[in-house]
Short mmCIF file of C-alpha atoms in Angstrom, two decimals:
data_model
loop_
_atom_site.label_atom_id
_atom_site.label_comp_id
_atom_site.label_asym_id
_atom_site.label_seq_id
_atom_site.Cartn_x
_atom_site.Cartn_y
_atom_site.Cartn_z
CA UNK O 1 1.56 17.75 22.66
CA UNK O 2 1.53 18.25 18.89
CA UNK O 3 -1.61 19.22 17.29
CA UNK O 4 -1.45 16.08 15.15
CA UNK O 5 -1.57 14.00 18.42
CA UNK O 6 -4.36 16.51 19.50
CA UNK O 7 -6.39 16.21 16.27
CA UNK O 8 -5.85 11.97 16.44
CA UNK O 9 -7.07 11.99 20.05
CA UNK O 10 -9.93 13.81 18.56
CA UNK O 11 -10.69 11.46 16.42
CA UNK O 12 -9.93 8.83 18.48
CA UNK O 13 -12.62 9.76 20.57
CA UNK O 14 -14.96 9.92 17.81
CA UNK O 15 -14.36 6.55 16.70
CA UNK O 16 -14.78 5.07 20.61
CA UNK O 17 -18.02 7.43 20.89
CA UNK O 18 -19.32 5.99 17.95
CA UNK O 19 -18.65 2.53 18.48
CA UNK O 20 -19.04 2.29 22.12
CA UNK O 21 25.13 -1.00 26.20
CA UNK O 22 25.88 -2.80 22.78
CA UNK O 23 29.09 -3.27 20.92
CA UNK O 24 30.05 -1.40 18.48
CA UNK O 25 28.71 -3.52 15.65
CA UNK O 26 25.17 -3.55 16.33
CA UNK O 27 23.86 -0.77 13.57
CA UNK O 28 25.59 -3.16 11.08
CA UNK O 29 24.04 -6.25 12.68
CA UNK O 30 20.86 -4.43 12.77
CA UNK O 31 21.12 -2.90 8.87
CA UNK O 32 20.85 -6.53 7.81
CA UNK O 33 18.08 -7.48 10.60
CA UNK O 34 15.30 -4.66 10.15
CA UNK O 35 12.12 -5.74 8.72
CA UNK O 36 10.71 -2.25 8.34
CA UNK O 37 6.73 -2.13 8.25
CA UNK O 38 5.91 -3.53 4.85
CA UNK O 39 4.09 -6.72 4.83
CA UNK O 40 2.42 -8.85 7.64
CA UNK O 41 3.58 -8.01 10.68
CA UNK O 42 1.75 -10.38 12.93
CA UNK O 43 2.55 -13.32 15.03
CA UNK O 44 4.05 -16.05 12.44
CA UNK O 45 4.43 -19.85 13.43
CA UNK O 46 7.22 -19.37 11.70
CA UNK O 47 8.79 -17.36 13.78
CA UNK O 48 11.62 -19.01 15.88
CA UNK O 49 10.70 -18.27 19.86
CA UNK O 50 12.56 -15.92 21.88
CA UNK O 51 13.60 -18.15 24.63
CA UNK O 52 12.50 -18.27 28.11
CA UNK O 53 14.63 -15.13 29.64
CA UNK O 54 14.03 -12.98 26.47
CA UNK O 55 10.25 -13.13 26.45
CA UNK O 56 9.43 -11.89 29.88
CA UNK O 57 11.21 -8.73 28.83
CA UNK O 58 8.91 -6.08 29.23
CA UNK O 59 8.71 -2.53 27.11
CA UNK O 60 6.54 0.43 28.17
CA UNK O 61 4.47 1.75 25.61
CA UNK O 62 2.39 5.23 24.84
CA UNK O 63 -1.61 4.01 24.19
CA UNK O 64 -3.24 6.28 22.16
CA UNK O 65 -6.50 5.53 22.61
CA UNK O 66 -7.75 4.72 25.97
CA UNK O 67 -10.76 6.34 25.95
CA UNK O 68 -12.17 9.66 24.35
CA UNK O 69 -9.32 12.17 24.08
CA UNK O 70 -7.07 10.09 26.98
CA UNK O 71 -4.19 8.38 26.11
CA UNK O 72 -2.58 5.77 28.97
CA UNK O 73 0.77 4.29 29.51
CA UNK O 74 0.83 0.70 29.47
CA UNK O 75 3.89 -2.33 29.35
CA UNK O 76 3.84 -5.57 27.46
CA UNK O 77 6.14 -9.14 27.51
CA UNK O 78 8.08 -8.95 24.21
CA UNK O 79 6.14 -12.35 23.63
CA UNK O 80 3.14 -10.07 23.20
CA UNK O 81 1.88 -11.41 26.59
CA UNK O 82 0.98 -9.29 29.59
CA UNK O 83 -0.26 -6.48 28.90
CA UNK O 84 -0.52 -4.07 31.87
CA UNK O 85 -2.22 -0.66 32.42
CA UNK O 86 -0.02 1.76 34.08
CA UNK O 87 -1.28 5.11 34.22
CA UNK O 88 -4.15 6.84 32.34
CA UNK O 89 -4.10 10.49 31.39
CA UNK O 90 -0.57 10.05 30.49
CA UNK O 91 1.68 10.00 27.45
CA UNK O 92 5.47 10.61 26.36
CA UNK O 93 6.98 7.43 29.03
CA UNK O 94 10.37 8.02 29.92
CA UNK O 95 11.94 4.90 31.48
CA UNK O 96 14.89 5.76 34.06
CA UNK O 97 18.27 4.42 33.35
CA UNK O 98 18.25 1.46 35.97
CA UNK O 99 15.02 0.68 34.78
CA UNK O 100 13.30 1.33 37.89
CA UNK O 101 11.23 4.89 37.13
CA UNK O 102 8.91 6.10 34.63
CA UNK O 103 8.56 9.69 33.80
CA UNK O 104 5.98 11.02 31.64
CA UNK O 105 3.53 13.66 31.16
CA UNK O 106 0.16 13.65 32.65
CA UNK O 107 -3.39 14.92 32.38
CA UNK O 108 -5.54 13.23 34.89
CA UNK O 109 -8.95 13.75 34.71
CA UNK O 110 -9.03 15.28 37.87
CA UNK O 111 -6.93 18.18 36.34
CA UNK O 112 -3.16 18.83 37.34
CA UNK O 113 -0.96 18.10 34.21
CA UNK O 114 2.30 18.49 34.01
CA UNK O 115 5.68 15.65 34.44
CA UNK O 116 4.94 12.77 36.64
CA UNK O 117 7.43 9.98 38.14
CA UNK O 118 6.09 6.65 38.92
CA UNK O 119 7.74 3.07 40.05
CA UNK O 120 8.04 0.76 37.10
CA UNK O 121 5.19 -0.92 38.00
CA UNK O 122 3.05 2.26 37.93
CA UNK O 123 2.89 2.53 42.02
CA UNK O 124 3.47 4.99 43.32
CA UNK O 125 2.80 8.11 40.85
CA UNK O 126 4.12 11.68 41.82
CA UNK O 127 3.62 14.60 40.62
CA UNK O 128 7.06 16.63 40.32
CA UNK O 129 5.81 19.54 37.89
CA UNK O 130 3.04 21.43 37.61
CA UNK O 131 3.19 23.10 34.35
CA UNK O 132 0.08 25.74 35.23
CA UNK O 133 -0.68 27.12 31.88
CA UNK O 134 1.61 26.10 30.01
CA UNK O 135 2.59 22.68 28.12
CA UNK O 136 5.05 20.01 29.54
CA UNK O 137 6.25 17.22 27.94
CA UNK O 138 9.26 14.88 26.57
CA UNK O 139 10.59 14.28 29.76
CA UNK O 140 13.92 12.25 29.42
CA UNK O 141 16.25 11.24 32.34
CA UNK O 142 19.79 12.34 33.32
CA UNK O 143 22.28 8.89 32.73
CA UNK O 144 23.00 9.12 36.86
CA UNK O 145 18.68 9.48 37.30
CA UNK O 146 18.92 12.45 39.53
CA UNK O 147 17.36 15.17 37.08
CA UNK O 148 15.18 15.10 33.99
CA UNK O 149 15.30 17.59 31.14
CA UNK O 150 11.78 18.43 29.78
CA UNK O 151 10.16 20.58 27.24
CA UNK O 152 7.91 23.89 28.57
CA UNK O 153 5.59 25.13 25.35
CA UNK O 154 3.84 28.37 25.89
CA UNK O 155 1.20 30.19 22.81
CA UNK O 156 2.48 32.45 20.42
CA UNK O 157 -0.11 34.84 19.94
CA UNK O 158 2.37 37.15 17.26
CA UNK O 159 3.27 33.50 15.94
CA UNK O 160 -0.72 32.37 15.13
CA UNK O 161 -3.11 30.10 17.53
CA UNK O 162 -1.75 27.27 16.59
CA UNK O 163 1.87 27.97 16.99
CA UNK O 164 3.71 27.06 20.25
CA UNK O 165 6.95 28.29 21.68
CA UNK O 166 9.12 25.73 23.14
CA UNK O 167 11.60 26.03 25.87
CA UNK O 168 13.88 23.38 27.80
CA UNK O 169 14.12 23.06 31.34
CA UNK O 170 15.75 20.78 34.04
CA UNK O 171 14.66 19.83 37.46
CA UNK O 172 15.47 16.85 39.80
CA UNK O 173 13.83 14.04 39.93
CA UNK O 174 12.24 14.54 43.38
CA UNK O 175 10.33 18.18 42.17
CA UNK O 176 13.19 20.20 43.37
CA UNK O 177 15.58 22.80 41.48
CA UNK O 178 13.45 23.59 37.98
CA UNK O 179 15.82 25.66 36.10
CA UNK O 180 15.65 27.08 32.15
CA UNK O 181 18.21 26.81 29.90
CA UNK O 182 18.14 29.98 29.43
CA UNK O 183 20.76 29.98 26.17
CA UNK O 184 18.68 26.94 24.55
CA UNK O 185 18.93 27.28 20.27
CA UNK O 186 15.47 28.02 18.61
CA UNK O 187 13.58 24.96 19.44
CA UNK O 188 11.03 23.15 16.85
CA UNK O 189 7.24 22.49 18.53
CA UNK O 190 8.77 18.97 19.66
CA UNK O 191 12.37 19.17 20.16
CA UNK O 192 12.69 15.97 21.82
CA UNK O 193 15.81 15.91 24.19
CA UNK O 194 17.39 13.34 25.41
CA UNK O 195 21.00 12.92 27.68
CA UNK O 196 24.16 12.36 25.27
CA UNK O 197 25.60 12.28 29.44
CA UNK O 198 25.97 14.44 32.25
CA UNK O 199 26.87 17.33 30.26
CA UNK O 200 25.16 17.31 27.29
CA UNK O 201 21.75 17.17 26.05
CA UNK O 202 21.02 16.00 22.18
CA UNK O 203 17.60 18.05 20.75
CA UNK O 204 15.89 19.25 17.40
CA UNK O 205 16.42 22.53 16.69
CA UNK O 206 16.14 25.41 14.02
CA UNK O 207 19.94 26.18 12.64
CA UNK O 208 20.47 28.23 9.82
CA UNK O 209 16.87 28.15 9.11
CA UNK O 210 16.68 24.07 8.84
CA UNK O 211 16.25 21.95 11.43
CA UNK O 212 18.93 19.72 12.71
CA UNK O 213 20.11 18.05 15.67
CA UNK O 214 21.96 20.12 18.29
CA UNK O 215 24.28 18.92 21.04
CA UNK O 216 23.46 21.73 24.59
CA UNK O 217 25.20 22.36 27.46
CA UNK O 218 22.50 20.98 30.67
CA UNK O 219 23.82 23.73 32.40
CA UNK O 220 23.60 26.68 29.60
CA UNK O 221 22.08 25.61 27.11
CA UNK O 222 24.70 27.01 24.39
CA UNK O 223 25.52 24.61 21.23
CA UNK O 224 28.42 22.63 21.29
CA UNK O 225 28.24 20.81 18.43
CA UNK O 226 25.83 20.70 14.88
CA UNK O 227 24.66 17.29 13.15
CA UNK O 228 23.14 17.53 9.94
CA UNK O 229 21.22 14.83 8.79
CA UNK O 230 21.82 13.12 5.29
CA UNK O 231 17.87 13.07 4.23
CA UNK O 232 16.09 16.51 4.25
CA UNK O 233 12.84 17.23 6.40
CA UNK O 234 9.52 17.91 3.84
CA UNK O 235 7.16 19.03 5.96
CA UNK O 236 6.35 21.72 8.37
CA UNK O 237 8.23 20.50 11.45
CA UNK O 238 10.14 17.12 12.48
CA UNK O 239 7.61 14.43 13.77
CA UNK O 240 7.00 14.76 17.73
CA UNK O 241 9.13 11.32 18.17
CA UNK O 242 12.63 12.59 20.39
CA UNK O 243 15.68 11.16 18.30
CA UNK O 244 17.63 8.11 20.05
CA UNK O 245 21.44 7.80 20.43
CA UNK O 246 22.26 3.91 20.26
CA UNK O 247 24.28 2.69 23.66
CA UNK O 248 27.35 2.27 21.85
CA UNK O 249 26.87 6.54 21.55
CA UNK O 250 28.31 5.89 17.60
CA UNK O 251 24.56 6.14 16.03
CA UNK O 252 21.63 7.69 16.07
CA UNK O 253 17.59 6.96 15.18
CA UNK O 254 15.21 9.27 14.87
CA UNK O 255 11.95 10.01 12.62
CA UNK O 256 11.63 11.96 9.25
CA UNK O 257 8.79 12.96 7.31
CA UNK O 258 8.02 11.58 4.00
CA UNK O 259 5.38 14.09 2.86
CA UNK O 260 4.61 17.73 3.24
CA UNK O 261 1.88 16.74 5.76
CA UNK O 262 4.11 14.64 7.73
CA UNK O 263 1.54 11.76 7.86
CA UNK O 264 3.70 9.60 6.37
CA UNK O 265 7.17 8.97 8.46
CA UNK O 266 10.54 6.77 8.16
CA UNK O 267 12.90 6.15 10.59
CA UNK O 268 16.38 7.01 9.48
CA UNK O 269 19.84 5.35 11.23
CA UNK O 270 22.79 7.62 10.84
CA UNK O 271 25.85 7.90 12.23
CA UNK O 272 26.72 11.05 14.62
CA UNK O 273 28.42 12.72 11.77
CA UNK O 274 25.16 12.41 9.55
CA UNK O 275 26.21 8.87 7.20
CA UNK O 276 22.89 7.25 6.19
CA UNK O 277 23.02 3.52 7.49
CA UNK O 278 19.51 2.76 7.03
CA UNK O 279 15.93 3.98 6.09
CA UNK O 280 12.90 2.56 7.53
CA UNK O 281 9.59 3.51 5.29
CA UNK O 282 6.35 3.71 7.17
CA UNK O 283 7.92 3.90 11.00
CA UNK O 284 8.11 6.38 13.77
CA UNK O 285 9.03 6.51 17.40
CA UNK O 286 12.55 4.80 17.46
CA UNK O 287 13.90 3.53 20.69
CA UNK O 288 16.93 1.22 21.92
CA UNK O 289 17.45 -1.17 24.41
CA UNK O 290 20.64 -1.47 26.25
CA UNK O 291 21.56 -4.10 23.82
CA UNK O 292 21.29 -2.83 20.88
CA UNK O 293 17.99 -3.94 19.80
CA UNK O 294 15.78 -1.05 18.22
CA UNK O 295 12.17 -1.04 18.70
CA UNK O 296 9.89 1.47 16.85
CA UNK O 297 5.86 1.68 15.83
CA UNK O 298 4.68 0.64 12.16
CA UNK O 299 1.13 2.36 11.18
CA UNK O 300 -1.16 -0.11 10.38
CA UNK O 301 -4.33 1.54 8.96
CA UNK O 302 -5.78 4.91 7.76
CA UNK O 303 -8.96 5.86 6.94
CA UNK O 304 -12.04 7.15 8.49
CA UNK O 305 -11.70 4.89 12.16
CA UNK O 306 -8.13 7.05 12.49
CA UNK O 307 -4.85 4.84 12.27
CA UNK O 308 -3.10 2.11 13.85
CA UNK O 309 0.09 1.11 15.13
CA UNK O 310 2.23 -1.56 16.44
CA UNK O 311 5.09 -1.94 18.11
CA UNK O 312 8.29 -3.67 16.27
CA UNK O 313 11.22 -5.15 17.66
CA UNK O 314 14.29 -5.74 15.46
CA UNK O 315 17.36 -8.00 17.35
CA UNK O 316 20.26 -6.24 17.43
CA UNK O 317 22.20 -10.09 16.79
CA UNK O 318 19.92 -10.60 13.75
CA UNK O 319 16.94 -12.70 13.51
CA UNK O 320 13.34 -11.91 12.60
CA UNK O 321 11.52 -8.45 12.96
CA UNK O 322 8.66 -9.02 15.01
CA UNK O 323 5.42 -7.49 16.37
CA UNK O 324 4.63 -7.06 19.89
CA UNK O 325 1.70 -4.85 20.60
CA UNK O 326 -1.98 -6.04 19.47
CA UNK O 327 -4.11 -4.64 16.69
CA UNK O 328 -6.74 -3.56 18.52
CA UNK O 329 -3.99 -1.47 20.76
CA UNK O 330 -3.04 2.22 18.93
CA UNK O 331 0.69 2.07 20.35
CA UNK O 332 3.65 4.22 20.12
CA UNK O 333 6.57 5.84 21.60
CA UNK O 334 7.91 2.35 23.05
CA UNK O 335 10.54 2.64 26.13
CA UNK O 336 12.84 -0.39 27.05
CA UNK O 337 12.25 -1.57 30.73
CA UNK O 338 13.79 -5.20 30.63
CA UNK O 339 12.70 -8.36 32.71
CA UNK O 340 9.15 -8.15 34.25
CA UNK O 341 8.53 -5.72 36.90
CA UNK O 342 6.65 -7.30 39.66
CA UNK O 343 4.23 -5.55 41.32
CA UNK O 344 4.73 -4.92 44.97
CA UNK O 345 2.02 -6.22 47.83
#
């Protein structure tokens, strides 16, 4: 957990105390589509509806302020309908590639954090990981769903208090097998990984002395391959949003700050070899359905209640940029999980 998301919690709790697989077209389809988070971004009647089928798809979502210092996992219709609590204590959702599983990390009240899988629905919930004393989050799933990769971050006491040391590992997805990568690169506080496929693992990590976006080994860890983005990093380290490869495997989305703070962030669309498509002022958290659609969270307010966001969804086919999370909701880090999920008994 980054100590901005530890120092909004914070406040967060404060405030509560207080007041009691696309084609390969669809960047270019999107470039032309993406409202970005200027302006109103709340339900319009002048919006054109999203047809039966297309509303009852559901996204998961990261809450970030369920209660004083808790954050929760929750889904929502794209229609803005539905909302659902799925687990509480939890944060970074992972959604499975069939659509089926959610892993995340967890910090029950009842103690025990670590990386959690749960059904879709949020039934069952088990715990896979115990992290002990250490950190683990960023969980992200293997494209055939029999391991995760997740992120291990341990103090740094020759590094200062407030420094943490990051380090990959995998397990499978039924608690079995944890293994470091033991030849990782120098990982940033969040590196963020996520599958490129069975081989490879895409994360953010110090090169050169700048930060860029590495392609592993999942079974050494060694780089294979480098990609430099076009637009420089001017803060202290890379928001703790993991970068997203599009389906068609041609682009990639990922967070930038715009300040030296980092509390002001864009989301930035470039191709794999680093060719600026398109710059999104005022986002964070990017994330793709299978289609091609990208959804990501626009900051709504600042100020002395803490901020705001909402989640946006942008059509991969064109058409309006919409929100689908509620103001009153603090949500980020929005996962694709497709038509509703039913609950079972």
């Amino acid at each position: 957990m980054s100590l901005q998301r530890r120092a909004f919690l914070l406040l967060c709790g404060l405030v509560l105390l207080a007041g009691g697989a696309a084609s390969p077209s669809s960047s270019r389809r999107l470039r032309g589509a993406v409202g970005g988070c200027t302006g109103k971004t709340g339900r319009s009647p002048k919006l054109p509806p999203l047809g039966q089928r297309r509303s009852r798809q559901r996204i998961a979502f990261d809450d970030e302020c369920v209660g004083p210092g808790v954050t929760g996992i929750d889904s929502i219709r794209l229609d803005g309908r539905g909302l659902r609590r799925l687990a509480t204590g939890a944060s970074d959702p992972a959604v499975s590639p069939d659509r089926t599983k959610i892993a995340y990390s967890g910090e029950p009240s009842a103690g025990g954090g670590g990386i959690y899988v749960m059904r879709a629905d949020g039934t069952p919930v088990r715990w896979i990981d115990h992290e002990g004393n250490s950190v683990d989050t960023q969980p992200a799933w293997s494209p055939d769903r029999r391991k995760l990769v997740f992120v291990r971050s341990n103090g740094c006491p020759s590094c200062g208090t407030s420094v943490f040391q990051a380090s990959l590992f995998t397990i499978n997805s039924d608690g079995s097998g944890r293994r470091r990568l033991a030849d990782e690169p120098q990982l940033v506080d969040n590196p963020g990984p996520s599958w490129i496929d069975s081989r490879h693992i895409l994360v953010t990590a110090r090169l050169g002395g700048a930060w860029e976006f590495a392609i592993i080994d999942s079974h050494d860890g060694r780089v294979r391959r480098e990609i430099l983005p076009i637009l420089k990093f001017l803060g202290t380290q890379p928001p703790n949003a993991p970068a997203a490869l599009s389906p068609n495997r041609r682009e990639l989305a990922y967070a930038e700050c715009d300040n030296g703070d980092c509390s002001s962030t864009s989301v930035v669309l470039i191709t794999l070899r680093g060719r600026l498509i398109q710059k999104i002022r005022g986002a964070s958290d990017p994330a793709w359905s299978p289609q091609g659609d990208l959804l990501y969270s626009c900051r709504q307010q600042a100020g002395i209640k803490g901020d705001t966001s909402r989640i946006m969804f942008a059509p991969a086919h064109g058409g309006a940029t919409r929100a689908i999370t509620p103001r009153t909701l603090s949500a980020d880090q929005p996962q694709w999980l497709g038509l509703q999920v039913r609950r079972s008994g």
